[in-house]
Short mmCIF file of C-alpha atoms and ligand atoms in Angstrom, two decimals:
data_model
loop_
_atom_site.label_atom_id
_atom_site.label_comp_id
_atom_site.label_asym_id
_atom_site.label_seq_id
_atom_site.Cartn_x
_atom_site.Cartn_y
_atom_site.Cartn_z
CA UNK A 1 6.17 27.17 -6.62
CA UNK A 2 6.19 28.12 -3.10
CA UNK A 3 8.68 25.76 -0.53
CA UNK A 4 7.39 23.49 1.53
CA UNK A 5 7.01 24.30 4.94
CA UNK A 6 8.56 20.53 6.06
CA UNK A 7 12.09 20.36 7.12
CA UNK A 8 14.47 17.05 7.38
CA UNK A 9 15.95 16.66 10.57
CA UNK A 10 18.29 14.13 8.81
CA UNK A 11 20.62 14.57 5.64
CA UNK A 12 19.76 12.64 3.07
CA UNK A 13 23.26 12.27 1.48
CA UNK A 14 24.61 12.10 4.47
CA UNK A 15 26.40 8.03 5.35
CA UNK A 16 25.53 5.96 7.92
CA UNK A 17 22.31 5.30 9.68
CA UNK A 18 20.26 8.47 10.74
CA UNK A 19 16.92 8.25 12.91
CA UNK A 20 14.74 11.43 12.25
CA UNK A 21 11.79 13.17 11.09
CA UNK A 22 10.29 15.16 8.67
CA UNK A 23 8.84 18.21 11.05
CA UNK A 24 5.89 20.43 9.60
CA UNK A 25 4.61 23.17 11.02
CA UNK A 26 1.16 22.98 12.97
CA UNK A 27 0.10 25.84 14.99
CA UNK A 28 -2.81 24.37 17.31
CA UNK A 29 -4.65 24.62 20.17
CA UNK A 30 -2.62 22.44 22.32
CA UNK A 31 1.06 23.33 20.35
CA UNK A 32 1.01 27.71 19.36
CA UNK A 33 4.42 26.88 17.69
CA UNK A 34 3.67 23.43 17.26
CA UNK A 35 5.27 20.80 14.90
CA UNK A 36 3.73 17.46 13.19
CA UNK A 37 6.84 15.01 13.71
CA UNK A 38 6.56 12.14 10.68
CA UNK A 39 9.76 10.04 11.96
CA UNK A 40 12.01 8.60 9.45
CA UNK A 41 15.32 6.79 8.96
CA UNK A 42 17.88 6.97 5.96
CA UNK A 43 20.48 4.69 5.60
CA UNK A 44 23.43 5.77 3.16
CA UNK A 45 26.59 4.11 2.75
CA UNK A 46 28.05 4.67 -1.18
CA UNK A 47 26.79 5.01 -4.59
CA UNK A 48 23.69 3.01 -5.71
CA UNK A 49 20.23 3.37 -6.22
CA UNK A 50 18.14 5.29 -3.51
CA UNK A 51 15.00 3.08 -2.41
CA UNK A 52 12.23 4.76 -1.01
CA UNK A 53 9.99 2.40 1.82
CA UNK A 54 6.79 3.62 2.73
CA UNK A 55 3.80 2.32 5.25
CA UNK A 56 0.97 4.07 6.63
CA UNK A 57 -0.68 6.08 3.65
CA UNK A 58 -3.41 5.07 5.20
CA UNK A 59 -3.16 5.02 8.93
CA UNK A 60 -5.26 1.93 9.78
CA UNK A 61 -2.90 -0.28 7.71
CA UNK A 62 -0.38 -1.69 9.73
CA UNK A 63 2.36 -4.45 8.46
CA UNK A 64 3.92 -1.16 6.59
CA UNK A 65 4.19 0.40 9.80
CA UNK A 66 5.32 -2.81 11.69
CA UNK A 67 7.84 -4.17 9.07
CA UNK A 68 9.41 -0.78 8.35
CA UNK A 69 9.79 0.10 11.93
CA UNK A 70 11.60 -3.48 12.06
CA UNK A 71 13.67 -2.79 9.26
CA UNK A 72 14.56 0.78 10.78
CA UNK A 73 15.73 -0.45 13.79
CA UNK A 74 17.82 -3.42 12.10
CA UNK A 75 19.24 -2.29 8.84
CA UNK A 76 23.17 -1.95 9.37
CA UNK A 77 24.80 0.62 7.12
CA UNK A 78 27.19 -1.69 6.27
CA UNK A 79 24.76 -4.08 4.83
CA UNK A 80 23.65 -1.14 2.39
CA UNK A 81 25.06 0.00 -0.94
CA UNK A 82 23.35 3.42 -2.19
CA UNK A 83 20.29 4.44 0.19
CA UNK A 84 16.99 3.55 1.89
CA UNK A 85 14.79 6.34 2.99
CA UNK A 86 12.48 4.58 5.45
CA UNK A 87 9.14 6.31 6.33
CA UNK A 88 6.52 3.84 8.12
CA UNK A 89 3.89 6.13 9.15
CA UNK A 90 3.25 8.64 6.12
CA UNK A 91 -0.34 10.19 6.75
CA UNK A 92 1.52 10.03 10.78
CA UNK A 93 -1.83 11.92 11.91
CA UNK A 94 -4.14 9.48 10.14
CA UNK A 95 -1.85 6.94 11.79
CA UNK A 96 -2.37 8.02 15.17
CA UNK A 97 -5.71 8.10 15.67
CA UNK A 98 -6.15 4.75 13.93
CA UNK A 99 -7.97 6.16 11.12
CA UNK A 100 -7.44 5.70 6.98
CA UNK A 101 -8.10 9.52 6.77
CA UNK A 102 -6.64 12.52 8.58
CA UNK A 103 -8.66 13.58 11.77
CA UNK A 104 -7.37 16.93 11.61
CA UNK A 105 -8.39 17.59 7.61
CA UNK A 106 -10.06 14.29 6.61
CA UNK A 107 -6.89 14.28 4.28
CA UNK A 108 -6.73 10.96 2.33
CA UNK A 109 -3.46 11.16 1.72
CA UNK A 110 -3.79 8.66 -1.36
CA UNK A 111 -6.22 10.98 -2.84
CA UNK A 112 -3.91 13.93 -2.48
CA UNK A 113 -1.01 14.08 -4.77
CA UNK A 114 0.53 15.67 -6.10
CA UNK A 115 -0.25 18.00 -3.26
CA UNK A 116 0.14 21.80 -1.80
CA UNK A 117 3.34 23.52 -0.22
CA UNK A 118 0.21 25.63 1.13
CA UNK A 119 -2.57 23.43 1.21
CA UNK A 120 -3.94 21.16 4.37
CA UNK A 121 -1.78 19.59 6.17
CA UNK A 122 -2.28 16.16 4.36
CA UNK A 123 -1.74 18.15 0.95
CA UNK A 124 1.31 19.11 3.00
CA UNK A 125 2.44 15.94 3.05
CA UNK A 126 1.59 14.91 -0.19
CA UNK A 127 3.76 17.94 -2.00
CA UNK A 128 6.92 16.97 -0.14
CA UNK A 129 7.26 13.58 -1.16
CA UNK A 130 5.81 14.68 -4.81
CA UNK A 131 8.52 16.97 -4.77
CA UNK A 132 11.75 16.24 -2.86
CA UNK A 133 11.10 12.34 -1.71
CA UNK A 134 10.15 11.12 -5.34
CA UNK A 135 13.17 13.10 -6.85
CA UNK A 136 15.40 11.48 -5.00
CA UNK A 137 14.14 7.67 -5.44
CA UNK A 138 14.70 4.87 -8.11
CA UNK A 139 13.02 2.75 -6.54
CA UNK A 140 9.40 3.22 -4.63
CA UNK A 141 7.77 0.71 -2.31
CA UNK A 142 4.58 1.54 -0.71
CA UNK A 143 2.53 -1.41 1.75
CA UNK A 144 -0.74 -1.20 1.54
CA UNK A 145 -3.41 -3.35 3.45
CA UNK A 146 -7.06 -3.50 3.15
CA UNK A 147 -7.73 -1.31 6.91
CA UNK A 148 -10.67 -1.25 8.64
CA UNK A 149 -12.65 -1.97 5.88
CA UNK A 150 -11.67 -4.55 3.49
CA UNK A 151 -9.37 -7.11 3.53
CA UNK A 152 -7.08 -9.19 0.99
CA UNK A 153 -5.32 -12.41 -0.18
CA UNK A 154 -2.00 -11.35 0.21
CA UNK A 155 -0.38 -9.84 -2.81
CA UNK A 156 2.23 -7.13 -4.36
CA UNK A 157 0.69 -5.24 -7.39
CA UNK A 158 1.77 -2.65 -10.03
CA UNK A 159 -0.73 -0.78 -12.57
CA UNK A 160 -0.54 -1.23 -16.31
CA UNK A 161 1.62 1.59 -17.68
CA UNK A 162 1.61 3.39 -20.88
CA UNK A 163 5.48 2.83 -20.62
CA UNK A 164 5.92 -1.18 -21.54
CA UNK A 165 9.38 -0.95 -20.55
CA UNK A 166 8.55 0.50 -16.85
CA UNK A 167 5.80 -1.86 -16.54
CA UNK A 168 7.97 -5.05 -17.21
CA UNK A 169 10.71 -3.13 -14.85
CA UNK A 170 7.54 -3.11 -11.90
CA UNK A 171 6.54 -6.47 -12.60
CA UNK A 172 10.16 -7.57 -11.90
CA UNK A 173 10.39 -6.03 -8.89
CA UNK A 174 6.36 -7.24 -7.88
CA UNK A 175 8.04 -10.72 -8.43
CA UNK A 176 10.75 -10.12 -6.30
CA UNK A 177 8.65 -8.93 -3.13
CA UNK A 178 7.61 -12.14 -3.45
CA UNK A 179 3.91 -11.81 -1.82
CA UNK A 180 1.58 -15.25 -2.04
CA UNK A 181 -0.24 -13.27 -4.92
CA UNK A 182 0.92 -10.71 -7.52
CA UNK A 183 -1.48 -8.38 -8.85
CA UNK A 184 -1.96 -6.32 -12.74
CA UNK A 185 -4.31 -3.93 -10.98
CA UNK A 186 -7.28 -2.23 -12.11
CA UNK A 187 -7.92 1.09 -9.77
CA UNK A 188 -11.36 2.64 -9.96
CA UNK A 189 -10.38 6.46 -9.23
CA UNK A 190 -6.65 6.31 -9.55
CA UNK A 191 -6.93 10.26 -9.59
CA UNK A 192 -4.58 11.74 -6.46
CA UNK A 193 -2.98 7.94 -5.70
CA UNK A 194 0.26 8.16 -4.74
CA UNK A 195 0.98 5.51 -7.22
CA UNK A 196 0.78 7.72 -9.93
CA UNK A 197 2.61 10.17 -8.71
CA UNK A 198 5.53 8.01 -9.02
CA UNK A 199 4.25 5.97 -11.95
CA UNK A 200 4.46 9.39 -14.05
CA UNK A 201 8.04 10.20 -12.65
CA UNK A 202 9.45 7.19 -14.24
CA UNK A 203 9.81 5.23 -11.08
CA UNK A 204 10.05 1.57 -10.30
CA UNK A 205 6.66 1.31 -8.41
CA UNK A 206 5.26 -1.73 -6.31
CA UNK A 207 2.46 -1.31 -3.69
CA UNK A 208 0.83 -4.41 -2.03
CA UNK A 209 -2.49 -5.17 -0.22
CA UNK A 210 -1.33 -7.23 2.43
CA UNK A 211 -4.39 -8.09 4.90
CA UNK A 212 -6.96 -6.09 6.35
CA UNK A 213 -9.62 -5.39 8.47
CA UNK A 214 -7.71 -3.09 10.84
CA UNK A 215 -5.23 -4.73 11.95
CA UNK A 216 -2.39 -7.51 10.72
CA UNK A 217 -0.92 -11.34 11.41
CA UNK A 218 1.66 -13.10 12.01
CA UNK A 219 1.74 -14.42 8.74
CA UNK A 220 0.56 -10.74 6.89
CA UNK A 221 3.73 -9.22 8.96
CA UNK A 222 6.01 -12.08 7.34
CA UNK A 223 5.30 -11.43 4.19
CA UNK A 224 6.04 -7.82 4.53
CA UNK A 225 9.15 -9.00 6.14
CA UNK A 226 10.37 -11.04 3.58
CA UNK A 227 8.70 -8.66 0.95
CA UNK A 228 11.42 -5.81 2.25
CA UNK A 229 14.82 -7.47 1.76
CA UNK A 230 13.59 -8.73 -1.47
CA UNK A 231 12.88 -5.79 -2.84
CA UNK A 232 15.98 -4.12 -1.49
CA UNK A 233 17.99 -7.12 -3.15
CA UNK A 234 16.36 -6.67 -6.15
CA UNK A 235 17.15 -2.87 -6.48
CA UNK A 236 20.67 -4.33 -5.69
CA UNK A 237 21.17 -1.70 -2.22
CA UNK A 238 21.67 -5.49 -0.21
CA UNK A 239 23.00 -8.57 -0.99
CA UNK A 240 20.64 -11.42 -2.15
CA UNK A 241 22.29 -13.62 0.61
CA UNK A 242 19.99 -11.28 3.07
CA UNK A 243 16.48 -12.00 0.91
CA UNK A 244 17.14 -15.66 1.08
CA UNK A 245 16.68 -16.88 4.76
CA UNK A 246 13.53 -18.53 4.04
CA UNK A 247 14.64 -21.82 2.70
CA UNK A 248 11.12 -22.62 1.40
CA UNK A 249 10.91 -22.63 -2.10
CA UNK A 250 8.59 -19.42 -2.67
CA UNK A 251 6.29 -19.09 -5.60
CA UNK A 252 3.55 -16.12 -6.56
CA UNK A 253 0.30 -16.68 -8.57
CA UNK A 254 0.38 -14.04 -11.31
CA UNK A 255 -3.58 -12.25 -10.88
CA UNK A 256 -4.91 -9.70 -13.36
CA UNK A 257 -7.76 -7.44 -12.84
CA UNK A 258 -8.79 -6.81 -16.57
CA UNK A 259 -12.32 -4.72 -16.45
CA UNK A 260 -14.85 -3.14 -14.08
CA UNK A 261 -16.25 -6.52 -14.04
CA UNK A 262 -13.86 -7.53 -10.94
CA UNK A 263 -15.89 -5.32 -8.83
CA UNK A 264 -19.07 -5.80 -6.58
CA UNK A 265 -20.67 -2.92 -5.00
CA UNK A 266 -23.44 -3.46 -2.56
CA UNK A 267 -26.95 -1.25 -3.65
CA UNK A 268 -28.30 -1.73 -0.54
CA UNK A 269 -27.25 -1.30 3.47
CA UNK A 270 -27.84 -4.71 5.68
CA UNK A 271 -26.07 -7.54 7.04
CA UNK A 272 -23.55 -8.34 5.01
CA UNK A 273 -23.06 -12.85 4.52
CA UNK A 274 -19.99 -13.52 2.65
CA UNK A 275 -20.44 -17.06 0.78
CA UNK A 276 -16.93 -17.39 -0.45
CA UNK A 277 -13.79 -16.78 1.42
CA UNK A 278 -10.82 -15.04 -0.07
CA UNK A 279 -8.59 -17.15 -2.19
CA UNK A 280 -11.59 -19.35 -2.92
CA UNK A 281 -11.95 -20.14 -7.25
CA UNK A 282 -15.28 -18.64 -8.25
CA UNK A 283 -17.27 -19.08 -11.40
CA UNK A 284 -19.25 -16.09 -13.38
CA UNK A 285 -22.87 -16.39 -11.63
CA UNK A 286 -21.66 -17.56 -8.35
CA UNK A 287 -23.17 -16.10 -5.11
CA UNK A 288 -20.53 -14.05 -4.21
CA UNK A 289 -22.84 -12.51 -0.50
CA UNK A 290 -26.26 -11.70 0.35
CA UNK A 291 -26.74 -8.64 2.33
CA UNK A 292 -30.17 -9.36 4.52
CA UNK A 293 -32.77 -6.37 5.63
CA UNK A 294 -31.86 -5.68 9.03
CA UNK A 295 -35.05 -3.35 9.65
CA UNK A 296 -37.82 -6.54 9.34
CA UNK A 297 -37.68 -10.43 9.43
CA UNK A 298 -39.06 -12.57 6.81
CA UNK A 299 -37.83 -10.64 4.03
CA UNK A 300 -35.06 -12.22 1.29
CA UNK A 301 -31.75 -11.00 0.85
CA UNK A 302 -30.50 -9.61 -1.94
CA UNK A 303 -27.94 -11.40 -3.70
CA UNK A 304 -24.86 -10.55 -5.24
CA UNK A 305 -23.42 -12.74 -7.88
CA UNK A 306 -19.57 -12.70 -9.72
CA UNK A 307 -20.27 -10.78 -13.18
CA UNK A 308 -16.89 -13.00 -13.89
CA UNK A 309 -14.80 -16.03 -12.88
CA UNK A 310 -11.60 -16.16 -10.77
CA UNK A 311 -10.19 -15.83 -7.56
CA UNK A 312 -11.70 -13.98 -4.35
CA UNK A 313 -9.08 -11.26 -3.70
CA UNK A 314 -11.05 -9.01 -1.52
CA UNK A 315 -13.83 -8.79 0.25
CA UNK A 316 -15.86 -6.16 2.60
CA UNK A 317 -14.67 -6.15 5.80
CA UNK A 318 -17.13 -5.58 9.23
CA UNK A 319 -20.36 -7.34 9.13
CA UNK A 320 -22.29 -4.50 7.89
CA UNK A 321 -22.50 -2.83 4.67
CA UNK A 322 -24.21 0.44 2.74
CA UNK A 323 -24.84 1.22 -0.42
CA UNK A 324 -21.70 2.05 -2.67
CA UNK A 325 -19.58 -0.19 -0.32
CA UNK A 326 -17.08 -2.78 -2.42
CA UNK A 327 -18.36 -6.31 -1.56
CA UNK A 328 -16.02 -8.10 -3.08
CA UNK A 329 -13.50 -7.88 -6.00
CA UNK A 330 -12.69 -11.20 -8.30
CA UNK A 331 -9.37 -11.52 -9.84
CA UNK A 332 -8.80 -13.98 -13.24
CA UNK A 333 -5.96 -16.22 -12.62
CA UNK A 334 -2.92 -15.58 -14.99
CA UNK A 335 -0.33 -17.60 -13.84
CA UNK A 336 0.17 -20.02 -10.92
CA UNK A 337 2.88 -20.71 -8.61
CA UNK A 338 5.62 -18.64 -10.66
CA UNK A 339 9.04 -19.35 -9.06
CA UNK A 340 10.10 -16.01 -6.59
CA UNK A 341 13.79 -15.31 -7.13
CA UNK A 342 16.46 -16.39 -4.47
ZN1 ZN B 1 -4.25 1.70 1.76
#
């Protein structure tokens, strides 16, 4: 296959701490021999197992962005055995303009693996961590939030695998992030997800869903935070002494997202009235939101009610909705307050 057109600024096998970028070609109106500049920082000291930290997939997600530029600018080389490739803004044009998609392709860069060495530029993108980021990584971390459009309770998830072993190997590490909520999840098009990408290279995969609506908390930012250094103990490139400054006892509640059933789609485009909050229990039948005609008074909303019981784990975002938007997704309760370790 043809070579991708991005080059490292930085040497990945290289020791020591190294602020760079991946640079890929863009010839534009405003840049002739222009250059896309996706910063990055690797961190190498030793031999041990290479973790890979993304944010920004989608560029309207943001405690990725904000916890890995944190991380970037604080993670001594001495506290590091192995190596911790650091890229918080991945789709860095869907990033900048504030969007989930690419303005300058409509590239959703979760959609788009395993990618083109001469495709768009988010294809682009996509191809060179399929090909030379993935290869390199044991361990894969990707933050995820709900963006502009949907938000979360706050938890770390992995897929179910085909691979039993892998799968218990991601749950361990889903446990170790350590988010309020840990998630089996259920995707409804997981064709072009990043997540499978590094699913089928044999990878130790956690994403998370973190927050949403656009932008992120205090709280949402902590998580990631804390999130970070326990995942990096866990893959055993810090010490655990670094994971454990909360002195909080943390726990996780173990969710599961076993059928179709989890989701609600709206059929209709209105004013959207959420009648549970996230985190709230819900029973099968419950009215989940009533989306009310916003072209006439004095008609009845239409009501949308849980096909099953659980836990509200995400709901529609901005106050309006259309048809084929996700309403609201229900998770069953597995497991509650599961001990996080130290
Ligand atoms: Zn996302």
């Amino acid at each position: 296959m043809r070579a991708s057109p991005i080059t490292p600024t930085v040497d990945f096998d290289a020791e020591g701490v190294q602020h760079g970028f991946l640079k890929l070609p863009y010839s534009r109106d405003d840049s002739a021999w222009g250059a896309i500049m996706i910063p990055l920082t690797v961190i190498g000291r030793g031999d041990g197992p290479t973790v890979l930290l993304t944010g920004g997939n989608h560029g309207d997600e943001y405690e990725g962005p904000i916890a890995l530029a944190k991380l970037a600018a604080s993670l001594d080389a001495a506290e590091v055995t192995g190596r911790v490739i650091i890229v918080p803004y991945m789709n860095y044009p869907a990033f900048r303009a504030g969007c989930r998609t690419s303005p300058i392709d409509a590239g959703n860069l979760n959609r788009s693996f395993p990618g083109r060495p001469d495709g768009t530029v988010t294809e682009k993108i996509a191809d060179y961590f399929q090909r030379h980021l993935l290869e390199r990584a044991d361990y894969v971390l990707d933050i995820h939030a709900g963006g502009r459009t949907l938000d979360f309770v706050p938890f770390a998830a992995i897929h179910v695998l085909p691979d039993g072993e892998q799968q218990a190997r991601c749950e361990r590490a889903m446990r170790a992030f350590g988010a309020p909520y840990s998630m089996r999840m259920l995707e409804l098009d997981s064709v072009g997800l990043f997540d499978s990408a590094v699913e089928e290279a044999g990878k130790v995969f956690v994403s998370t869903e973190l927050g949403g609506g656009g932008s992120a908390t205090a709280a949402s930012v902590a998580i990631a935070d804390r999130g970070l250094r326990g995942f990096l103990a866990h893959a055993g490139v810090i010490e655990r002494t670094h994971a454990a400054h909360d002195p909080e006892r943390r726990t996780t509640t173990l969710l599961d997202m076993p059928d179709g059933r989890c989701y609600t789609t709206s059929e209709h485009r209105g004013l959207l009235e959420m009648c549970r909050d996230l985190g709230e229990r819900v029973e099968a039948g419950d009215v989940l939101a009533r989306v009310h005609d916003i072209e006439r008074t004095g008609t009845r909303p239409v009501e949308y009610v849980a096909q099953c019981g659980g836990l509200l784990a995400a709901r529609h975002f901005p106050g309006l909705v259309q048809a084929g938007d996700t309403v609201a997704v229900v998770a069953q309760v597995v497991e509650r307050n599961l001990p996080v370790p130290a």
